[in-house]
mmCIF file of N, CA and C in Angstrom:
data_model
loop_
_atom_site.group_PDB
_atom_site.id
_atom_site.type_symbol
_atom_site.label_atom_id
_atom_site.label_comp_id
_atom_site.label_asym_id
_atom_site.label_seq_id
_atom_site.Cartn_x
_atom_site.Cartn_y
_atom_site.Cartn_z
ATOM 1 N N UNK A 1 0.854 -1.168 0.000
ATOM 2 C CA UNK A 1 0.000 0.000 0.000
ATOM 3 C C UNK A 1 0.904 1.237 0.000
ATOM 4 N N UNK A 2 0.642 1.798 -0.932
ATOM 5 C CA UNK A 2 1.438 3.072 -0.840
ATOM 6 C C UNK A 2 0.624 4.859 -0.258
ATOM 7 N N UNK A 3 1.780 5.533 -0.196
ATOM 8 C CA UNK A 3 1.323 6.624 0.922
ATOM 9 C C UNK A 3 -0.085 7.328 0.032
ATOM 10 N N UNK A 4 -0.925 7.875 0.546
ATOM 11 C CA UNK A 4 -1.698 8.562 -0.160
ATOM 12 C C UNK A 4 -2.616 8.130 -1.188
ATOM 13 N N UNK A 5 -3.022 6.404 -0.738
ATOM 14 C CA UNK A 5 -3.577 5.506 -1.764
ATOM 15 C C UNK A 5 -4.776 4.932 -1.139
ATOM 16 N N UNK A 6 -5.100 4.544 0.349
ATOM 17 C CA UNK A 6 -5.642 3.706 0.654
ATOM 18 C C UNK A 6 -7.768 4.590 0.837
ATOM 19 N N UNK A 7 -8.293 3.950 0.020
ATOM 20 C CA UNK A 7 -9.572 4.396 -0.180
ATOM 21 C C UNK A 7 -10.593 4.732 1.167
ATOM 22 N N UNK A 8 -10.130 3.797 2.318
ATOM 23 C CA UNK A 8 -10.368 3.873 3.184
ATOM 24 C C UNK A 8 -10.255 5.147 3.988
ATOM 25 N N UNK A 9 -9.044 5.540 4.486
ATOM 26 C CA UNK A 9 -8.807 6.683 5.107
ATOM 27 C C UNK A 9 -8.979 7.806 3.794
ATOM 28 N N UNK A 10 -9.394 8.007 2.905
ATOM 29 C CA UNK A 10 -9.928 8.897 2.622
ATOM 30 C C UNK A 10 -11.285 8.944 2.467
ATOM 31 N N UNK A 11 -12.503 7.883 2.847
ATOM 32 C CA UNK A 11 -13.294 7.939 3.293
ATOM 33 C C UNK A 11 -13.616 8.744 4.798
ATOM 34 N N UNK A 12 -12.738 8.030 5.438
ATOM 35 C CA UNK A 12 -12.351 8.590 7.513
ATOM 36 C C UNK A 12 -12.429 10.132 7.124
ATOM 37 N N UNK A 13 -11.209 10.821 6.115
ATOM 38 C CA UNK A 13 -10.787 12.065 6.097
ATOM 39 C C UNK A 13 -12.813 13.068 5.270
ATOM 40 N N UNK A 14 -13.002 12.260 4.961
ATOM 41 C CA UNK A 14 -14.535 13.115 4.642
ATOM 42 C C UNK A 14 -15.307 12.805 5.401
ATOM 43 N N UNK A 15 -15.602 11.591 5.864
ATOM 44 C CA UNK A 15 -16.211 12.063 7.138
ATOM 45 C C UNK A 15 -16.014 12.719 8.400
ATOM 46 N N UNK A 16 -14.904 13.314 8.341
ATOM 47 C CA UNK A 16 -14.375 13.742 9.463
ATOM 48 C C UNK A 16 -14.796 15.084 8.852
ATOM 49 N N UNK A 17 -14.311 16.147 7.911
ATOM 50 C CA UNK A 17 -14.541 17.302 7.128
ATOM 51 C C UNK A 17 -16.264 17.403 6.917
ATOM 52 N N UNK A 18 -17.220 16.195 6.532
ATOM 53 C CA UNK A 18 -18.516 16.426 6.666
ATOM 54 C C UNK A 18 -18.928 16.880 7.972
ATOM 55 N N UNK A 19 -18.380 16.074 8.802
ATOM 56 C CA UNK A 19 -18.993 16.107 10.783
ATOM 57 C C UNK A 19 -18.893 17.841 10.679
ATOM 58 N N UNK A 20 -17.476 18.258 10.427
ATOM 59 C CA UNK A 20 -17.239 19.470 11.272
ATOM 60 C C UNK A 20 -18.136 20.440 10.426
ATOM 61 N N UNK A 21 -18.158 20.352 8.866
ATOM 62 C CA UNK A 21 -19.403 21.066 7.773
ATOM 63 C C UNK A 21 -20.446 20.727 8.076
ATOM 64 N N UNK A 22 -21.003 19.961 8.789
ATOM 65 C CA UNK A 22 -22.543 20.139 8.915
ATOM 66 C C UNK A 22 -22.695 20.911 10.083
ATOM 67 N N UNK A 23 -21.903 21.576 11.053
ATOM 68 C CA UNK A 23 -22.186 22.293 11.995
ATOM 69 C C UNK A 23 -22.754 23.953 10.995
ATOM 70 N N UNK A 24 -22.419 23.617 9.946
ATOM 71 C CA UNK A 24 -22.861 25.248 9.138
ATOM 72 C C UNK A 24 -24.365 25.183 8.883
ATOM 73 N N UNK A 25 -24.558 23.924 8.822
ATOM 74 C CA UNK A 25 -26.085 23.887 7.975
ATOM 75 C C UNK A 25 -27.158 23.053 9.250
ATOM 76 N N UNK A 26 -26.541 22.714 10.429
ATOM 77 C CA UNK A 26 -27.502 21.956 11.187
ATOM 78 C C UNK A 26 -27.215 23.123 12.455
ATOM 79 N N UNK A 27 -28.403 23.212 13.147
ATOM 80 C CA UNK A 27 -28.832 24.235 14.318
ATOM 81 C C UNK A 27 -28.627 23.488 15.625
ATOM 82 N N UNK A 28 -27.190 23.727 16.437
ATOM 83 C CA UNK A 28 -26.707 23.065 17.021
ATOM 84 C C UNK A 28 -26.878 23.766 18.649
ATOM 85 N N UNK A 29 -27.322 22.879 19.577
ATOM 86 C CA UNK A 29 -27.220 23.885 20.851
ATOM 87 C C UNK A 29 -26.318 23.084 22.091
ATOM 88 N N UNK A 30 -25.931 23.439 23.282
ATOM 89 C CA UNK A 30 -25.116 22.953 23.697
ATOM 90 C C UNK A 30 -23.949 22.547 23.360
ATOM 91 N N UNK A 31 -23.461 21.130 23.906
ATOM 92 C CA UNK A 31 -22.304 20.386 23.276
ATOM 93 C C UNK A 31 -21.960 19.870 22.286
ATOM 94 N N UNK A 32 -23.066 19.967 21.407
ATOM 95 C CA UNK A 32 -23.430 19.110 20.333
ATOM 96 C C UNK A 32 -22.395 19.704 19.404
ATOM 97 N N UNK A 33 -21.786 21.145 18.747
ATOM 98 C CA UNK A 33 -20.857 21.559 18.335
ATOM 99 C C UNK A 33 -19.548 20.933 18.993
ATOM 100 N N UNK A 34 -19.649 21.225 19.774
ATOM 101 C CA UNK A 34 -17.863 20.441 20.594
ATOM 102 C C UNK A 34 -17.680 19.541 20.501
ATOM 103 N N UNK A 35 -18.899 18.262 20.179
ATOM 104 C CA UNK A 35 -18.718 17.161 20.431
ATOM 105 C C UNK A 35 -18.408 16.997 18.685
ATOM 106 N N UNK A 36 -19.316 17.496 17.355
ATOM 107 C CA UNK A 36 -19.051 17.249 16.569
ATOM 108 C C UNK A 36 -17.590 17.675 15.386
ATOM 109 N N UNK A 37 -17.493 18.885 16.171
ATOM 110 C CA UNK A 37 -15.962 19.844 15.806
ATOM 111 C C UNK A 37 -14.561 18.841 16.742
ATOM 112 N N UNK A 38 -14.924 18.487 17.777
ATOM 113 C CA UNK A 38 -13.695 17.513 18.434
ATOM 114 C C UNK A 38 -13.591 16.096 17.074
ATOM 115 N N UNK A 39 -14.342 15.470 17.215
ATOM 116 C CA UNK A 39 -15.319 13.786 16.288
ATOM 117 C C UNK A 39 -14.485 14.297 14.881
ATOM 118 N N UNK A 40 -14.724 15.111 14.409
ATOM 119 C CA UNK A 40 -14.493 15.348 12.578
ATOM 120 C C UNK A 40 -13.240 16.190 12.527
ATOM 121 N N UNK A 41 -12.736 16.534 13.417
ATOM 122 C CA UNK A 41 -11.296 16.950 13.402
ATOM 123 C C UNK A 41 -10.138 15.690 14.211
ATOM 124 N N UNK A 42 -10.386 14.939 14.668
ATOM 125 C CA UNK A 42 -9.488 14.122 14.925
ATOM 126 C C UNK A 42 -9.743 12.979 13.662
ATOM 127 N N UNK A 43 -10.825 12.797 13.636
ATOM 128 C CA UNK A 43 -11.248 11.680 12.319
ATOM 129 C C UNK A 43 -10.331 12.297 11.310
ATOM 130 N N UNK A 44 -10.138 13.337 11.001
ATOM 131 C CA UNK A 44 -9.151 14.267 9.804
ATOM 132 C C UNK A 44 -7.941 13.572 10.162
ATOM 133 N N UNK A 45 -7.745 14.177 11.571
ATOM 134 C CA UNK A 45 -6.379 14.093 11.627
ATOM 135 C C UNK A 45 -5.355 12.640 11.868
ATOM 136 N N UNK A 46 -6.468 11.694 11.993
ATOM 137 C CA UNK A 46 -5.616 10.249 12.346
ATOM 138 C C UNK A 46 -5.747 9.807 11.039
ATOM 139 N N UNK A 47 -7.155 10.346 9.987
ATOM 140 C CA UNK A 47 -6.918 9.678 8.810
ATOM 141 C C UNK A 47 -6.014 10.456 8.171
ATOM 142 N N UNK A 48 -5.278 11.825 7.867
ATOM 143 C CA UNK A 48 -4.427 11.736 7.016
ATOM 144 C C UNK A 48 -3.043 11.448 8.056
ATOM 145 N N UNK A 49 -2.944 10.995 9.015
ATOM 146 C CA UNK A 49 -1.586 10.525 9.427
ATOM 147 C C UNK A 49 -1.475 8.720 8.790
ATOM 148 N N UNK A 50 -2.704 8.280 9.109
ATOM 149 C CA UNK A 50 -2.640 7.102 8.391
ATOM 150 C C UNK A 50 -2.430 6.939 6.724
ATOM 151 N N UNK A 51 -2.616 7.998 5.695
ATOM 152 C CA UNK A 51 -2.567 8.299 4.692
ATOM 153 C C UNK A 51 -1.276 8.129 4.162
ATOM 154 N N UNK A 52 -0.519 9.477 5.237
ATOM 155 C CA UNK A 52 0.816 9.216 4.944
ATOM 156 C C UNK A 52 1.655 8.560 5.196
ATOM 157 N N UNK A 53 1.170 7.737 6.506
ATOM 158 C CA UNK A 53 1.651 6.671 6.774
ATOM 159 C C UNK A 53 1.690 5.127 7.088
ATOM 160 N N UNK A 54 1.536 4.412 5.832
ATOM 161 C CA UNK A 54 0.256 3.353 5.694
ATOM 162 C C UNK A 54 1.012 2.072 6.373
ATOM 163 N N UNK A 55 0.251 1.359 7.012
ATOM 164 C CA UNK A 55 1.210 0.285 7.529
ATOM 165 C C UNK A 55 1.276 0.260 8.895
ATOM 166 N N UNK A 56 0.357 1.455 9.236
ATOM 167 C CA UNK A 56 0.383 0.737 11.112
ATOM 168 C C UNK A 56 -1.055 0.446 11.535
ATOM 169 N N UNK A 57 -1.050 -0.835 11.759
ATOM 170 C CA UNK A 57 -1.926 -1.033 12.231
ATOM 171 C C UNK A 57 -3.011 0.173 14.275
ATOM 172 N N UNK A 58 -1.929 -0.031 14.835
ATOM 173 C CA UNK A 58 -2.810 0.539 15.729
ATOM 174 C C UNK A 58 -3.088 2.398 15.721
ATOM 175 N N UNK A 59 -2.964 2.963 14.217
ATOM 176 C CA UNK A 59 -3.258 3.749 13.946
ATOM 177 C C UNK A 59 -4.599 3.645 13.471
ATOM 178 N N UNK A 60 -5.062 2.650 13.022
ATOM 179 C CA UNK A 60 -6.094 2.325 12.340
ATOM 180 C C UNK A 60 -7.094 1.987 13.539
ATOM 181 N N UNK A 61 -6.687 1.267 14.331
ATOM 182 C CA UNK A 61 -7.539 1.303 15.433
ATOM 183 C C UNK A 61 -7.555 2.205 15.958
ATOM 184 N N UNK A 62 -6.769 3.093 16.492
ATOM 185 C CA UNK A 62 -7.180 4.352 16.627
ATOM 186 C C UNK A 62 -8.301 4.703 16.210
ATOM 187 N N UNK A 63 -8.258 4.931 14.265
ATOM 188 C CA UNK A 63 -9.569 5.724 13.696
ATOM 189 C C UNK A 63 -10.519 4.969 13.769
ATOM 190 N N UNK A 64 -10.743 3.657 14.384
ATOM 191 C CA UNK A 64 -11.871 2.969 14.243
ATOM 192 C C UNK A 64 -12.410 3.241 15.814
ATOM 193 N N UNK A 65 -11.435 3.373 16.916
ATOM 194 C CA UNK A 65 -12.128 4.230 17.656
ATOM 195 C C UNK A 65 -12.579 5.605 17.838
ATOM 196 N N UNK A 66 -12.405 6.134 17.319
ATOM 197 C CA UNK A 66 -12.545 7.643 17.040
ATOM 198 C C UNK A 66 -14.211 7.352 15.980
ATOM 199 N N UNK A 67 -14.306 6.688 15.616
ATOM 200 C CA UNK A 67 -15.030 6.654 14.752
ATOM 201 C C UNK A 67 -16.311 6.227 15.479
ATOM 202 N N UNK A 68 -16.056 5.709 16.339
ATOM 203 C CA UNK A 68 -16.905 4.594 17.085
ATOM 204 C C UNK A 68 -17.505 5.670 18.164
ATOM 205 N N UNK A 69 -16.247 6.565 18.205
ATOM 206 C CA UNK A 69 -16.689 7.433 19.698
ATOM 207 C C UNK A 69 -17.655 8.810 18.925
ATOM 208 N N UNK A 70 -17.823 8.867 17.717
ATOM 209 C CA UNK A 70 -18.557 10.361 17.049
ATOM 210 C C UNK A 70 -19.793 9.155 17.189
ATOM 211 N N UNK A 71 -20.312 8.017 16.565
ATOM 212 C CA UNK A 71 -21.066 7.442 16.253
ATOM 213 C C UNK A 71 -22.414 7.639 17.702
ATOM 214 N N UNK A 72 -21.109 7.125 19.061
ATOM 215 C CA UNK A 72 -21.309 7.304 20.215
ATOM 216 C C UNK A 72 -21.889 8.869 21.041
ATOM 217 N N UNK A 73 -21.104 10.117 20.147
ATOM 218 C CA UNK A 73 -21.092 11.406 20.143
ATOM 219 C C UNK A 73 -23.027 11.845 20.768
ATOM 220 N N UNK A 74 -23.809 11.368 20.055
ATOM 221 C CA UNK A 74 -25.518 12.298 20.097
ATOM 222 C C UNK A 74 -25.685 11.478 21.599
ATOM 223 N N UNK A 75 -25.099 10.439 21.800
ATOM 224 C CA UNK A 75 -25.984 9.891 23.406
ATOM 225 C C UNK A 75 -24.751 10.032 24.518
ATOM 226 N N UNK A 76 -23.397 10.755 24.339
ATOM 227 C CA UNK A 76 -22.434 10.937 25.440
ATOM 228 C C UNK A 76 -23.226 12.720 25.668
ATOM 229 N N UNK A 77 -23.479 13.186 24.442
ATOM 230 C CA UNK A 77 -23.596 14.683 24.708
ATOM 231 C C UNK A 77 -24.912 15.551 24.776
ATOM 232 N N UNK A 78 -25.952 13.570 24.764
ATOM 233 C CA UNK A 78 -27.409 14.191 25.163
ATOM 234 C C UNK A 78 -27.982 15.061 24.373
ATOM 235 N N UNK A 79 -27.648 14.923 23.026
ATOM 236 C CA UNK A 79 -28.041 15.447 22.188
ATOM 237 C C UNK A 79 -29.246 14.474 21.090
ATOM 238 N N UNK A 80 -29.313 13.679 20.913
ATOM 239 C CA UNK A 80 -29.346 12.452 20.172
ATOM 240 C C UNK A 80 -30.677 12.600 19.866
ATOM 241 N N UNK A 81 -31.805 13.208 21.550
ATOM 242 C CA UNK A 81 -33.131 13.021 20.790
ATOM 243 C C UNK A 81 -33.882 14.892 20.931
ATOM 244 N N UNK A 82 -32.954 15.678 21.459
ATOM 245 C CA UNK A 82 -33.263 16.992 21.835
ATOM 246 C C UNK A 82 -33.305 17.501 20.029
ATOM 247 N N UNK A 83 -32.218 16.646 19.089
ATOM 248 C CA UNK A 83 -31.700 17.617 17.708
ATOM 249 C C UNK A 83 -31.738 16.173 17.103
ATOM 250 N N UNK A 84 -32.533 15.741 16.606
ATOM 251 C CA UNK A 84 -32.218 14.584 15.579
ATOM 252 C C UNK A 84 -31.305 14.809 14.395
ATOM 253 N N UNK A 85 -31.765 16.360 14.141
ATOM 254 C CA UNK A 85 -31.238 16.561 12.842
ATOM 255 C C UNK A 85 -29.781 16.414 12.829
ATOM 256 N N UNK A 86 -28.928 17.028 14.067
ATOM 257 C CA UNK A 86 -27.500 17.267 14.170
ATOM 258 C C UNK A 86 -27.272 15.897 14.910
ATOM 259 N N UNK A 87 -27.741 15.035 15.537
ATOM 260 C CA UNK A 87 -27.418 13.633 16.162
ATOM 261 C C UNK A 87 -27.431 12.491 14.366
ATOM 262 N N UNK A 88 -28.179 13.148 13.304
ATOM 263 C CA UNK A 88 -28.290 12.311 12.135
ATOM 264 C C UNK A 88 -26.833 12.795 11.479
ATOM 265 N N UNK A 89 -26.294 13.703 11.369
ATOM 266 C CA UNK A 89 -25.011 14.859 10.684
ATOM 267 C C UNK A 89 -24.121 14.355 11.307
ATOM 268 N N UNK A 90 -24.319 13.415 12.586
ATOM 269 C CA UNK A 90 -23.141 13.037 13.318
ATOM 270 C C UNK A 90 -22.992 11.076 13.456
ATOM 271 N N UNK A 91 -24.668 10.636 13.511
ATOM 272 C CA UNK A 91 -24.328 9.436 12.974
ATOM 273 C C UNK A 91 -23.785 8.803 11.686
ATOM 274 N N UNK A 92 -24.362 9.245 10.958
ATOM 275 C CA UNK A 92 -24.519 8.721 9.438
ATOM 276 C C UNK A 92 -22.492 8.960 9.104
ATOM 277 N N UNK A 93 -22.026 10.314 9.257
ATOM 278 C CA UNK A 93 -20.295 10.336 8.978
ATOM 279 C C UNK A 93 -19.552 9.238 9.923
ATOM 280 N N UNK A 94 -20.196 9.072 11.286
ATOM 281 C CA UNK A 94 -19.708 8.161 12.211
ATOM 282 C C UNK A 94 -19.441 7.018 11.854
ATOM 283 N N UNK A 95 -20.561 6.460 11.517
ATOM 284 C CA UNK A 95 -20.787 5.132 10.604
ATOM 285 C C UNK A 95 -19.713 5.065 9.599
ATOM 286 N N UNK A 96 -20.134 5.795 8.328
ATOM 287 C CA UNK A 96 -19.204 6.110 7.129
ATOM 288 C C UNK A 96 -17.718 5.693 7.632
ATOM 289 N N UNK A 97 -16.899 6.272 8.625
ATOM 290 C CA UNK A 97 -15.553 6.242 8.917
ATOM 291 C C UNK A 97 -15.590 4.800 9.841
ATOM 292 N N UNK A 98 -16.577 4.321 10.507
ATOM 293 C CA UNK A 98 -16.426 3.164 11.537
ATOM 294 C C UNK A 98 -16.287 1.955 10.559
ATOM 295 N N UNK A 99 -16.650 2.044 9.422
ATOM 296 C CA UNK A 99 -17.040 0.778 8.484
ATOM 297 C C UNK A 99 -15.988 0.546 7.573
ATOM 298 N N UNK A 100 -15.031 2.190 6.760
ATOM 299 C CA UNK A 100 -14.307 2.530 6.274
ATOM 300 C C UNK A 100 -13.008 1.945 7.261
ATOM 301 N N UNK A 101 -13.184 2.390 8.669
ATOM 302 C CA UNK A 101 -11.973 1.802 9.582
ATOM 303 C C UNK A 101 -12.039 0.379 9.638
ATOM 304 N N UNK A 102 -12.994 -0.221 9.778
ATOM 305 C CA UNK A 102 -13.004 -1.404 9.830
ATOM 306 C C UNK A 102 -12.210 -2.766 8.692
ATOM 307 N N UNK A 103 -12.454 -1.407 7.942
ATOM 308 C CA UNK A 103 -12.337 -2.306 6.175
ATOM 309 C C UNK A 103 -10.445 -1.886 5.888
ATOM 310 N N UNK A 104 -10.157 -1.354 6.942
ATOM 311 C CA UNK A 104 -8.320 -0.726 6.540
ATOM 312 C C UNK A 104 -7.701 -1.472 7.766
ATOM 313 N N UNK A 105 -8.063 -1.828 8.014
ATOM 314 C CA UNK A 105 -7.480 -2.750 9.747
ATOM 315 C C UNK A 105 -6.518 -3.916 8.860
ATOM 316 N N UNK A 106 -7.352 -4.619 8.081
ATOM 317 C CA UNK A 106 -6.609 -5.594 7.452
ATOM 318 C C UNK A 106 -5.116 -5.387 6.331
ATOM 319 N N UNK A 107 -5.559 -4.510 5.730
ATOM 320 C CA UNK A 107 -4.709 -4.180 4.594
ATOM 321 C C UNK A 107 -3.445 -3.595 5.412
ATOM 322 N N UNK A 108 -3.597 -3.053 5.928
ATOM 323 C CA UNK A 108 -2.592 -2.307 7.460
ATOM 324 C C UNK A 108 -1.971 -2.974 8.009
ATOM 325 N N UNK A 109 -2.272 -4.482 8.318
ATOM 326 C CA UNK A 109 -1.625 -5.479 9.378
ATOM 327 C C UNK A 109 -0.848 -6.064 8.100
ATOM 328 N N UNK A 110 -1.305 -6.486 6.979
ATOM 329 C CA UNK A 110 -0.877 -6.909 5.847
ATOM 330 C C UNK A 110 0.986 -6.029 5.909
ATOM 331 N N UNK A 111 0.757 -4.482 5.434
ATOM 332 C CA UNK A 111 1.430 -4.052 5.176
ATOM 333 C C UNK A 111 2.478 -3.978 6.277
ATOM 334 N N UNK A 112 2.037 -3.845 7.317
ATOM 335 C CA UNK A 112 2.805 -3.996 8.641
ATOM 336 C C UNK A 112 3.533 -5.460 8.354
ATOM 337 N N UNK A 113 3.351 -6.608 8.513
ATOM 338 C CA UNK A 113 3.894 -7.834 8.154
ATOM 339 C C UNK A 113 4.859 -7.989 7.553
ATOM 340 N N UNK A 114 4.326 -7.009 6.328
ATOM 341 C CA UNK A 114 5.694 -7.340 4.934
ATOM 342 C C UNK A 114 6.400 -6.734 5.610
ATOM 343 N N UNK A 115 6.732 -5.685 6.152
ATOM 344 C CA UNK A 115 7.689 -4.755 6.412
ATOM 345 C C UNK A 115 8.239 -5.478 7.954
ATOM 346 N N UNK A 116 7.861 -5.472 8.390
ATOM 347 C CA UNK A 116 8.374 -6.519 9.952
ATOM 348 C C UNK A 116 8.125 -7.702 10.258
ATOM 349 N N UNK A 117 8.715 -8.751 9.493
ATOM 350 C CA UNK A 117 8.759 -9.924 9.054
ATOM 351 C C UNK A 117 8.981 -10.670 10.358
ATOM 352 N N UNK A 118 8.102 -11.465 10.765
ATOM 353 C CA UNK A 118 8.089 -12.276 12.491
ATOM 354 C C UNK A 118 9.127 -13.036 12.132
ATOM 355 N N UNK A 119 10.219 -13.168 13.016
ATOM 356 C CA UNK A 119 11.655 -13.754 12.841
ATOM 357 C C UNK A 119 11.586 -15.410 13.257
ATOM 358 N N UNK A 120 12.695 -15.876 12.400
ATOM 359 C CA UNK A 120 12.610 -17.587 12.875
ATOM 360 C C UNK A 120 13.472 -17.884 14.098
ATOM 361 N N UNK A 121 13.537 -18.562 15.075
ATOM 362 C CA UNK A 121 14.730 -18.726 15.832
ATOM 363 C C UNK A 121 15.032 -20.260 15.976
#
């Protein structure tokens, strides 16, 4: 897998950029901004570290927790049934990157392998 290739984390990297863009178009009160501006800016930022740097696996878990925790985001921040609309702006990208992470876990351990070859003794 080479740097800047894997379809996956550039899935993560738009849903992370959607989360924090739908705070323009969805009517957000409380935490529900913090929670979705924290969620879609780290989702950015672990997917393009994973981008550029393809081959570690517990980076990837990382974004699959991160992903897991925006998904989590509308019922930690009690938002979920007060704003459906902004708890939907925050599931639906959540998902998108949790499924996307899920699906790069493998190719990652793959690439990890070739490169650190389990030794014979």
């Amino acid at each position: 897998m080479k740097r800047w290739t894997a379809w996956q984390n550039w899935l993560a990297v738009a849903a992370g950029l959607y989360t924090v863009l739908a705070m323009t178009w969805t009517t957000a009160i409380g935490s529900s901004n913090a929670y979705m501006l924290t969620g879609g800016v780290v989702l950015i930022v672990i997917g393009v570290i994973n981008l550029a740097a393809p081959g570690m696996p517990v980076a990837e878990w990382v974004q699959l927790v991160v992903a897991a925790l925006v998904v989590a985001s509308p019922w930690m921040g009690s938002f979920a049934t007060d704003m459906p609309g902004v708890a939907w702006n925050t599931w639906i990208p959540g998902v998108v990157a949790l499924i996307a992470s899920i699906m790069a876990i493998q190719p990652a351990m793959k690439v990890y392998h070739e490169h650190h070859p389990i030794g014979s003794h």
